[in-house]
Coordinates of N, CA and C in Angstrom, one line a residue:
Chain A
G1 N 110.0 108.4 91.0 CA 108.8 108.1 91.6 C 108.9 107.1 92.7
I2 N 107.8 106.9 93.4 CA 107.8 105.9 94.5 C 108.0 104.5 94.1
Q3 N 108.9 103.8 94.8 CA 109.1 102.4 94.5 C 108.3 101.6 95.6
V4 N 107.7 100.5 95.2 CA 106.9 99.7 96.1 C 107.5 98.2 96.0
E5 N 107.9 97.7 97.2 CA 108.4 96.4 97.2 C 107.6 95.5 98.1
Q6 N 107.1 94.3 97.6 CA 106.3 93.4 98.3 C 107.0 92.1 98.6
S7 N 106.8 91.6 99.8 CA 107.4 90.3 100.1 C 106.4 89.5 101.0
P8 N 106.5 88.1 100.9 CA 107.3 87.4 99.9 C 106.6 87.4 98.5
P9 N 107.3 87.1 97.4 CA 106.7 87.1 96.1 C 105.7 85.9 96.0
D10 N 106.0 84.8 96.6 CA 105.1 83.7 96.6 C 105.0 83.1 98.0
L11 N 103.8 82.5 98.2 CA 103.5 82.0 99.6 C 102.5 80.8 99.4
I12 N 102.9 79.7 100.0 CA 102.0 78.5 100.0 C 101.6 78.2 101.4
L13 N 100.3 78.1 101.7 CA 99.8 77.9 103.0 C 98.9 76.7 103.1
Q14 N 98.9 76.0 104.2 CA 97.9 75.0 104.4 C 96.7 75.7 104.9
E15 N 95.5 75.2 104.5 CA 94.3 75.8 105.0 C 94.2 75.9 106.5
G16 N 93.8 77.1 107.0 CA 93.8 77.3 108.5 C 95.0 78.0 109.0
A17 N 96.1 78.1 108.2 CA 97.3 78.8 108.7 C 97.1 80.3 108.6
N18 N 98.0 81.0 109.3 CA 98.0 82.5 109.3 C 99.2 82.9 108.5
S19 N 99.1 84.2 108.0 CA 100.2 84.7 107.2 C 100.3 86.2 107.4
T20 N 101.5 86.7 107.1 CA 101.8 88.2 107.1 C 102.4 88.5 105.8
L21 N 101.9 89.5 105.1 CA 102.4 90.0 103.8 C 102.9 91.4 104.1
R22 N 104.1 91.8 103.5 CA 104.7 93.1 103.8 C 104.8 93.9 102.5
C23 N 104.7 95.2 102.7 CA 104.9 96.2 101.7 C 105.8 97.3 102.1
N24 N 106.9 97.6 101.4 CA 107.8 98.7 101.8 C 107.7 99.7 100.7
F25 N 107.8 101.0 101.2 CA 107.8 102.1 100.2 C 109.1 102.9 100.3
S26 N 109.5 103.4 99.1 CA 110.8 104.1 99.1 C 110.7 105.5 99.6
D27 N 109.4 106.0 99.7 CA 109.2 107.4 100.1 C 107.9 107.4 100.8
S28 N 107.6 108.6 101.5 CA 106.4 108.7 102.2 C 105.2 108.7 101.3
V29 N 104.1 108.0 101.7 CA 102.9 108.0 101.0 C 101.7 108.5 101.9
N30 N 100.7 109.1 101.3 CA 99.5 109.5 102.1 C 98.3 108.8 101.5
N31 N 98.5 107.9 100.6 CA 97.4 107.1 100.0 C 97.9 105.7 99.9
L32 N 97.4 104.7 100.7 CA 97.9 103.4 100.7 C 96.7 102.4 100.7
Q33 N 96.7 101.5 99.7 CA 95.6 100.6 99.6 C 96.1 99.2 99.4
W34 N 95.4 98.2 99.8 CA 95.6 96.8 99.6 C 94.5 96.2 98.8
F35 N 94.9 95.3 97.8 CA 93.9 94.7 96.9 C 94.2 93.2 96.8
H36 N 93.1 92.5 96.5 CA 93.2 91.1 96.2 C 92.7 90.8 94.8
Q37 N 93.6 90.2 94.0 CA 93.2 89.8 92.6 C 92.9 88.3 92.6
N38 N 91.7 88.0 92.2 CA 91.3 86.6 92.2 C 91.8 85.9 90.9
P39 N 91.7 84.6 90.8 CA 92.2 83.9 89.6 C 91.6 84.4 88.3
W40 N 90.5 85.0 88.3 CA 89.8 85.5 87.1 C 90.2 87.0 86.8
G41 N 91.1 87.5 87.6 CA 91.6 88.9 87.3 C 90.9 90.0 88.0
Q42 N 89.8 89.8 88.7 CA 89.1 90.8 89.4 C 89.8 91.3 90.6
L43 N 90.0 92.6 90.7 CA 90.6 93.2 91.9 C 89.6 93.7 92.8
I44 N 89.8 93.3 94.1 CA 88.9 93.8 95.2 C 89.7 94.6 96.1
N45 N 89.1 95.8 96.4 CA 89.8 96.7 97.4 C 89.6 96.1 98.8
L46 N 90.7 95.8 99.5 CA 90.6 95.3 100.8 C 90.6 96.4 101.9
F47 N 91.6 97.3 101.7 CA 91.8 98.3 102.7 C 92.3 99.6 102.1
Y48 N 91.8 100.7 102.6 CA 92.4 102.0 102.4 C 93.0 102.4 103.7
I49 N 94.4 102.4 103.8 CA 95.0 102.5 105.1 C 96.3 103.3 105.1
P50 N 96.2 104.6 104.9 CA 97.5 105.4 104.9 C 98.2 105.4 106.3
S51 N 97.5 105.0 107.3 CA 98.2 104.9 108.6 C 97.2 104.1 109.6
G52 N 97.8 103.6 110.6 CA 97.0 102.9 111.6 C 96.7 101.5 111.3
T53 N 95.7 101.0 112.0 CA 95.3 99.6 111.9 C 93.8 99.5 111.6
K54 N 93.5 98.5 110.7 CA 92.1 98.3 110.4 C 91.9 96.8 110.3
Q55 N 90.6 96.3 110.6 CA 90.3 94.9 110.5 C 89.0 94.7 109.8
N56 N 89.0 93.6 109.0 CA 87.8 93.3 108.3 C 87.7 91.8 108.3
G57 N 87.0 91.2 109.3 CA 86.9 89.8 109.4 C 88.2 89.1 109.7
R58 N 88.6 88.2 108.8 CA 89.9 87.5 109.1 C 91.1 88.3 108.6
L59 N 90.8 89.4 107.9 CA 91.9 90.2 107.4 C 92.1 91.4 108.3
S60 N 93.4 91.8 108.4 CA 93.7 93.1 109.1 C 94.9 93.7 108.4
A61 N 95.1 95.0 108.6 CA 96.2 95.7 108.0 C 96.7 96.7 108.9
T62 N 98.0 96.9 108.9 CA 98.7 97.9 109.7 C 99.6 98.7 108.9
T63 N 99.6 100.0 108.9 CA 100.5 100.8 108.2 C 101.3 101.7 109.2
V64 N 102.6 101.6 109.2 CA 103.5 102.5 110.0 C 104.1 103.5 109.0
A65 N 103.4 104.6 108.9 CA 103.8 105.6 107.9 C 105.2 106.2 108.1
T66 N 105.6 106.4 109.3 CA 106.9 107.0 109.6 C 108.0 106.1 109.2
E67 N 107.7 104.8 109.1 CA 108.8 103.8 108.7 C 108.5 103.3 107.3
R68 N 107.5 103.8 106.7 CA 107.2 103.5 105.3 C 107.0 102.0 105.0
Y69 N 106.2 101.4 105.8 CA 105.8 100.0 105.5 C 104.4 99.7 105.9
S70 N 103.8 98.7 105.3 CA 102.5 98.2 105.7 C 102.4 96.7 105.7
L71 N 101.6 96.2 106.6 CA 101.5 94.7 106.7 C 100.0 94.3 106.5
L72 N 99.8 93.2 105.9 CA 98.5 92.6 105.7 C 98.5 91.3 106.4
Y73 N 97.6 91.0 107.4 CA 97.5 89.8 108.1 C 96.3 89.0 107.6
I74 N 96.5 87.7 107.3 CA 95.4 86.8 107.0 C 95.4 85.7 108.0
S75 N 94.3 85.6 108.7 CA 94.2 84.6 109.7 C 93.3 83.5 109.3
S76 N 93.5 82.3 109.7 CA 92.7 81.1 109.4 C 92.4 81.0 107.9
S77 N 93.5 81.0 107.1 CA 93.3 81.1 105.7 C 92.4 80.0 105.1
Q78 N 91.7 80.4 104.0 CA 90.8 79.5 103.3 C 91.2 79.4 101.8
T79 N 90.8 78.4 101.2 CA 91.2 78.3 99.7 C 90.7 79.5 98.9
T80 N 89.7 80.1 99.3 CA 89.2 81.3 98.6 C 90.0 82.5 98.8
D81 N 91.0 82.4 99.7 CA 91.9 83.5 99.9 C 93.0 83.5 98.8
S82 N 93.1 82.4 98.1 CA 94.2 82.3 97.0 C 94.0 83.4 96.0
G83 N 95.2 83.8 95.4 CA 95.2 84.8 94.4 C 96.4 85.7 94.6
V84 N 96.4 86.9 94.1 CA 97.5 87.8 94.2 C 97.1 89.0 95.1
Y85 N 98.0 89.3 96.0 CA 97.7 90.5 96.9 C 98.6 91.6 96.5
F86 N 98.0 92.8 96.2 CA 98.8 93.9 95.8 C 98.7 95.0 96.9
C87 N 99.8 95.7 97.1 CA 99.7 97.0 97.8 C 100.0 98.1 96.8
A88 N 99.5 99.2 97.1 CA 99.7 100.4 96.2 C 99.7 101.6 97.0
G89 N 100.6 102.5 96.6 CA 100.7 103.8 97.4 C 101.0 105.0 96.5
G90 N 100.7 106.1 97.1 CA 101.0 107.4 96.3 C 101.1 108.5 97.3
A91 N 101.9 109.5 96.8 CA 102.1 110.7 97.6 C 100.9 111.7 97.4
G92 N 100.2 111.6 96.3 CA 99.1 112.4 96.1 C 97.8 111.6 96.3
S93 N 96.7 112.1 95.9 CA 95.4 111.5 96.2 C 95.0 110.5 95.1
Y94 N 95.4 110.7 93.9 CA 94.9 110.0 92.8 C 95.8 108.9 92.2
Q95 N 97.1 109.2 92.1 CA 98.0 108.3 91.4 C 98.6 107.3 92.4
L96 N 98.4 106.0 92.1 CA 98.9 104.9 92.9 C 100.0 104.2 92.1
T97 N 101.1 103.8 92.8 CA 102.1 102.9 92.3 C 101.9 101.6 92.9
F98 N 101.8 100.5 92.1 CA 101.5 99.2 92.6 C 102.8 98.4 92.7
G99 N 102.9 97.6 93.8 CA 103.9 96.6 93.8 C 103.7 95.4 92.9
K100 N 104.6 94.5 92.8 CA 104.5 93.3 91.9 C 103.6 92.2 92.5
G101 N 103.2 92.4 93.7 CA 102.3 91.4 94.3 C 102.9 90.3 95.1
T102 N 102.1 89.7 95.9 CA 102.4 88.4 96.6 C 101.4 87.4 96.1
K103 N 101.8 86.3 95.5 CA 100.9 85.3 95.0 C 100.7 84.2 96.1
L104 N 99.5 84.1 96.6 CA 99.2 83.3 97.7 C 98.4 82.0 97.2
S105 N 98.9 80.9 97.6 CA 98.2 79.6 97.3 C 97.8 78.9 98.6
V106 N 96.5 78.7 98.8 CA 96.1 78.0 100.0 C 95.6 76.7 99.6
I107 N 96.2 75.6 100.2 CA 95.9 74.3 99.8 C 95.1 73.6 100.9
P108 N 94.1 72.7 100.5 CA 93.3 72.1 101.5 C 94.1 71.1 102.3
Chain B
D1 N 72.1 97.1 89.7 CA 73.3 96.9 90.6 C 74.3 98.0 90.3
G2 N 74.9 98.6 91.4 CA 75.9 99.5 91.2 C 77.2 98.8 90.9
G3 N 78.0 99.5 90.1 CA 79.3 98.9 89.8 C 80.0 99.5 88.6
I4 N 81.1 98.8 88.2 CA 81.9 99.2 87.1 C 81.9 98.1 86.0
T5 N 81.5 98.5 84.8 CA 81.5 97.5 83.8 C 82.5 97.8 82.7
Q6 N 83.1 96.8 82.2 CA 84.1 96.9 81.1 C 83.7 96.0 79.9
S7 N 83.8 96.5 78.7 CA 83.5 95.6 77.6 C 84.5 96.0 76.5
P8 N 84.8 95.0 75.6 CA 84.4 93.6 75.8 C 85.3 92.9 76.8
K9 N 85.0 91.6 77.2 CA 85.9 90.9 78.1 C 87.2 90.5 77.4
Y10 N 87.0 90.0 76.2 CA 88.2 89.7 75.4 C 88.1 90.4 74.1
L11 N 89.3 90.9 73.6 CA 89.4 91.6 72.3 C 90.6 91.2 71.6
F12 N 90.4 91.0 70.3 CA 91.5 90.6 69.4 C 91.6 91.7 68.3
R13 N 92.9 92.1 68.1 CA 93.1 93.2 67.2 C 94.3 92.8 66.2
K14 N 94.2 93.3 65.0 CA 95.3 93.1 64.1 C 96.3 94.3 64.3
E15 N 97.5 94.0 64.0 CA 98.5 95.1 64.1 C 98.1 96.2 63.2
G16 N 98.3 97.4 63.7 CA 98.0 98.6 62.9 C 96.6 99.2 63.1
Q17 N 95.8 98.5 63.8 CA 94.4 98.9 64.1 C 94.3 99.6 65.4
N18 N 93.5 100.7 65.4 CA 93.1 101.2 66.7 C 91.9 100.5 67.3
V19 N 91.8 100.4 68.6 CA 90.7 99.8 69.2 C 90.3 100.5 70.5
T20 N 89.0 100.6 70.8 CA 88.5 101.3 71.9 C 87.9 100.4 73.0
L21 N 88.4 100.5 74.2 CA 87.9 99.7 75.3 C 86.9 100.6 76.1
S22 N 85.8 100.0 76.5 CA 84.7 100.7 77.2 C 84.8 100.5 78.7
C23 N 84.5 101.6 79.4 CA 84.4 101.6 80.9 C 83.3 102.5 81.3
E24 N 82.3 101.9 82.0 CA 81.2 102.6 82.5 C 81.0 102.4 84.0
Q25 N 80.6 103.4 84.8 CA 80.4 103.2 86.2 C 79.1 104.0 86.6
N26 N 78.3 103.4 87.5 CA 77.1 104.0 88.0 C 77.2 104.2 89.5
L27 N 78.4 104.4 90.0 CA 78.6 104.7 91.4 C 78.7 106.1 91.7
N28 N 78.5 107.0 90.7 CA 78.6 108.4 90.9 C 80.0 108.9 91.4
H29 N 81.0 108.2 91.0 CA 82.4 108.5 91.4 C 82.9 109.6 90.5
D30 N 83.6 110.5 91.1 CA 84.2 111.6 90.2 C 85.4 111.2 89.4
A31 N 86.3 110.4 90.1 CA 87.6 110.0 89.4 C 87.5 108.7 88.7
M32 N 88.2 108.5 87.6 CA 88.3 107.3 86.9 C 89.7 107.1 86.4
Y33 N 90.1 105.8 86.2 CA 91.4 105.5 85.9 C 91.5 104.3 84.9
W34 N 92.6 104.3 84.2 CA 92.9 103.1 83.3 C 94.3 102.6 83.7
Y35 N 94.4 101.3 83.9 CA 95.6 100.6 84.2 C 95.9 99.5 83.2
R36 N 97.2 99.2 83.1 CA 97.6 98.1 82.3 C 98.3 97.1 83.2
Q37 N 98.0 95.8 83.0 CA 98.7 94.7 83.7 C 99.3 93.7 82.8
D38 N 100.6 93.5 82.9 CA 101.3 92.5 82.1 C 101.5 91.2 83.0
P39 N 101.6 90.0 82.4 CA 101.7 88.8 83.2 C 102.8 88.9 84.3
G40 N 102.4 88.5 85.5 CA 103.3 88.5 86.6 C 103.7 89.8 87.2
Q41 N 103.1 90.9 86.7 CA 103.4 92.2 87.1 C 102.3 92.9 87.8
G42 N 102.7 94.0 88.4 CA 101.7 94.9 89.1 C 101.0 95.7 88.0
L43 N 100.1 96.6 88.4 CA 99.4 97.5 87.5 C 100.2 98.8 87.3
R44 N 100.1 99.3 86.1 CA 100.7 100.6 85.7 C 99.6 101.5 85.2
L45 N 99.7 102.8 85.7 CA 98.7 103.8 85.4 C 98.9 104.3 84.0
I46 N 97.8 104.3 83.2 CA 97.9 104.9 81.8 C 97.4 106.3 81.8
Y47 N 96.1 106.5 82.2 CA 95.5 107.8 82.3 C 94.6 107.8 83.5
Y48 N 94.3 109.0 84.1 CA 93.3 109.2 85.1 C 92.5 110.5 84.8
S49 N 91.3 110.5 85.3 CA 90.5 111.7 85.2 C 89.8 112.0 86.5
Q50 N 90.0 113.3 87.0 CA 89.4 113.7 88.2 C 88.0 114.2 88.1
I51 N 87.7 114.8 86.9 CA 86.4 115.4 86.7 C 86.1 115.3 85.2
V52 N 84.9 115.5 84.8 CA 84.5 115.5 83.4 C 85.3 116.5 82.6
N53 N 85.6 116.1 81.4 CA 86.4 117.0 80.4 C 87.8 117.3 80.9
D54 N 88.3 116.5 81.8 CA 89.7 116.7 82.2 C 90.3 115.4 82.5
F55 N 91.6 115.2 82.0 CA 92.3 113.9 82.3 C 93.8 114.2 82.3
Q56 N 94.5 113.3 83.0 CA 95.9 113.5 83.1 C 96.7 112.2 82.7
K57 N 97.9 112.4 82.1 CA 98.7 111.2 81.8 C 99.2 110.5 83.0
G58 N 99.3 109.2 82.9 CA 99.9 108.4 84.0 C 101.3 108.1 83.6
D59 N 101.8 107.0 84.0 CA 103.2 106.6 83.8 C 103.5 106.1 82.4
I60 N 102.5 105.5 81.7 CA 102.7 104.9 80.4 C 101.7 105.3 79.4
A61 N 101.5 106.6 79.2 CA 100.4 107.1 78.4 C 100.7 107.0 76.9
E62 N 101.9 106.8 76.5 CA 102.3 106.8 75.1 C 101.6 105.7 74.3
G63 N 100.9 106.1 73.2 CA 100.2 105.1 72.4 C 98.8 104.9 72.8
Y64 N 98.3 105.6 73.8 CA 96.9 105.6 74.3 C 96.3 106.9 74.3
S65 N 94.9 106.9 74.2 CA 94.2 108.2 74.3 C 92.9 107.9 75.0
V66 N 92.3 108.9 75.7 CA 91.1 108.8 76.5 C 90.2 110.0 76.2
S67 N 89.0 109.9 76.7 CA 88.1 111.0 76.7 C 87.2 110.9 77.9
R68 N 86.7 112.0 78.4 CA 85.8 112.0 79.6 C 84.7 113.0 79.3
E69 N 83.7 112.6 78.5 CA 82.6 113.5 78.1 C 81.5 113.4 79.1
K70 N 81.4 112.3 79.8 CA 80.3 112.0 80.8 C 81.0 111.5 82.0
K71 N 80.3 111.8 83.2 CA 80.9 111.4 84.5 C 81.0 109.9 84.5
E72 N 80.0 109.2 83.9 CA 80.0 107.7 84.1 C 80.8 106.9 83.1
S73 N 81.4 107.6 82.1 CA 82.1 106.9 81.0 C 83.5 107.4 80.8
F74 N 84.5 106.5 80.6 CA 85.9 106.8 80.4 C 86.5 105.8 79.5
P75 N 86.2 106.0 78.2 CA 86.8 105.0 77.2 C 88.3 105.2 76.9
L76 N 88.9 104.1 76.7 CA 90.4 104.1 76.3 C 90.6 103.6 74.9
T77 N 91.3 104.4 74.1 CA 91.7 103.9 72.8 C 93.1 103.5 72.8
V78 N 93.4 102.3 72.3 CA 94.7 101.8 72.1 C 95.1 102.0 70.6
T79 N 96.0 102.9 70.4 CA 96.3 103.3 69.0 C 97.4 102.4 68.4
S80 N 97.6 102.5 67.1 CA 98.6 101.7 66.4 C 100.0 102.1 66.8
A81 N 100.1 103.3 67.5 CA 101.4 103.8 68.0 C 101.9 103.0 69.2
Q82 N 101.0 102.3 69.9 CA 101.4 101.5 71.1 C 102.1 100.2 70.6
K83 N 103.4 100.1 70.9 CA 104.2 99.1 70.4 C 103.9 97.7 70.9
N84 N 103.5 97.6 72.1 CA 103.2 96.2 72.6 C 101.9 96.3 73.4
P85 N 100.8 96.3 72.7 CA 99.5 96.5 73.3 C 98.9 95.3 74.0
T86 N 99.4 94.1 73.7 CA 98.8 92.9 74.3 C 99.0 92.9 75.8
A87 N 97.8 92.9 76.5 CA 97.9 93.1 78.0 C 96.5 93.0 78.5
F88 N 96.4 93.0 79.9 CA 95.1 93.0 80.6 C 94.8 94.5 81.0
Y89 N 93.7 95.0 80.6 CA 93.4 96.4 80.9 C 92.3 96.5 81.9
L90 N 92.6 97.3 83.0 CA 91.7 97.4 84.1 C 91.3 98.9 84.2
C91 N 90.0 99.1 84.4 CA 89.4 100.4 84.7 C 89.0 100.5 86.2
A92 N 89.2 101.7 86.8 CA 88.8 101.8 88.2 C 88.1 103.2 88.3
S93 N 87.4 103.3 89.4 CA 86.9 104.6 89.8 C 87.0 104.8 91.3
S94 N 86.9 106.1 91.7 CA 87.0 106.4 93.1 C 86.2 107.6 93.5
P95 N 85.6 107.6 94.7 CA 84.9 108.8 95.2 C 85.9 109.7 95.8
D96 N 85.5 110.7 96.4 CA 86.5 111.7 96.9 C 87.3 111.2 98.0
T97 N 87.0 110.0 98.5 CA 87.9 109.4 99.5 C 89.1 108.6 99.0
F98 N 89.1 108.6 97.6 CA 90.3 108.0 96.9 C 90.5 106.5 96.9
R99 N 89.6 105.8 97.6 CA 89.7 104.4 97.6 C 89.2 103.9 96.2
Q100 N 90.0 103.1 95.5 CA 89.8 102.7 94.1 C 89.0 101.4 94.0
F101 N 88.1 101.4 93.1 CA 87.3 100.2 92.9 C 87.4 99.8 91.4
F102 N 87.6 98.5 91.1 CA 87.9 98.1 89.8 C 86.8 97.4 89.1
G103 N 86.8 97.5 87.7 CA 86.0 96.7 86.9 C 86.6 95.3 86.6
P104 N 85.9 94.5 85.8 CA 86.4 93.1 85.6 C 87.6 93.0 84.7
G105 N 87.9 94.0 83.9 CA 89.0 94.0 83.0 C 88.7 93.6 81.6
T106 N 89.5 93.9 80.6 CA 89.5 93.5 79.2 C 90.8 93.0 78.8
R107 N 90.8 91.7 78.3 CA 92.1 91.1 77.8 C 92.2 91.4 76.3
L108 N 93.2 92.2 76.0 CA 93.5 92.6 74.6 C 94.6 91.8 74.0
T109 N 94.4 91.1 72.9 CA 95.5 90.4 72.2 C 95.6 90.9 70.8
V110 N 96.9 91.2 70.5 CA 97.2 91.7 69.1 C 97.7 90.5 68.3
L111 N 97.1 90.3 67.2 CA 97.4 89.1 66.4 C 98.5 89.5 65.3

């Protein structure tokens, strides 16, 4: 099956800093999503982005499908951005394989 | 309010007992999913269902069972055959665009 590798595993930022999270895939995917899990366990879907670039406020994501990676950019980070960021991908439409996540801590 | 609900939030079970986790959605989504999350790990797919009365095994289906008798409901039963059931269980649903939306989760602890 598809392997998903996320980096870095842990990230500590000062409030206001920018960051880039990376997700590499072992094989081609046509379903790629980014999620944020808050400290209470709730997962929020940030982006569905099998290719191209999308932006939503301070967050943006870029997927280069031909090179099998995706990037999540967080600008002007806030303490509420803390949590774990997961990327997940799949070759089909329904099954997703999740990475182990990047744990982000934003300190005031 | 539209959304996905899971109950209970916390569940304690004795070894050897079956237990059923509830997942309901009122988003009119066709597909529903069950995932398991262990501490410090990503999510692993247990079962998914594309339509009513149909479901498929995911990567770790052994020791679990599901049913999909109604579009809005997708209960998961953790059976006594599941060797290590203590985990955080997450239910999700998706419309035909495949973007997945998650419920708040159920934390199951086996005593």
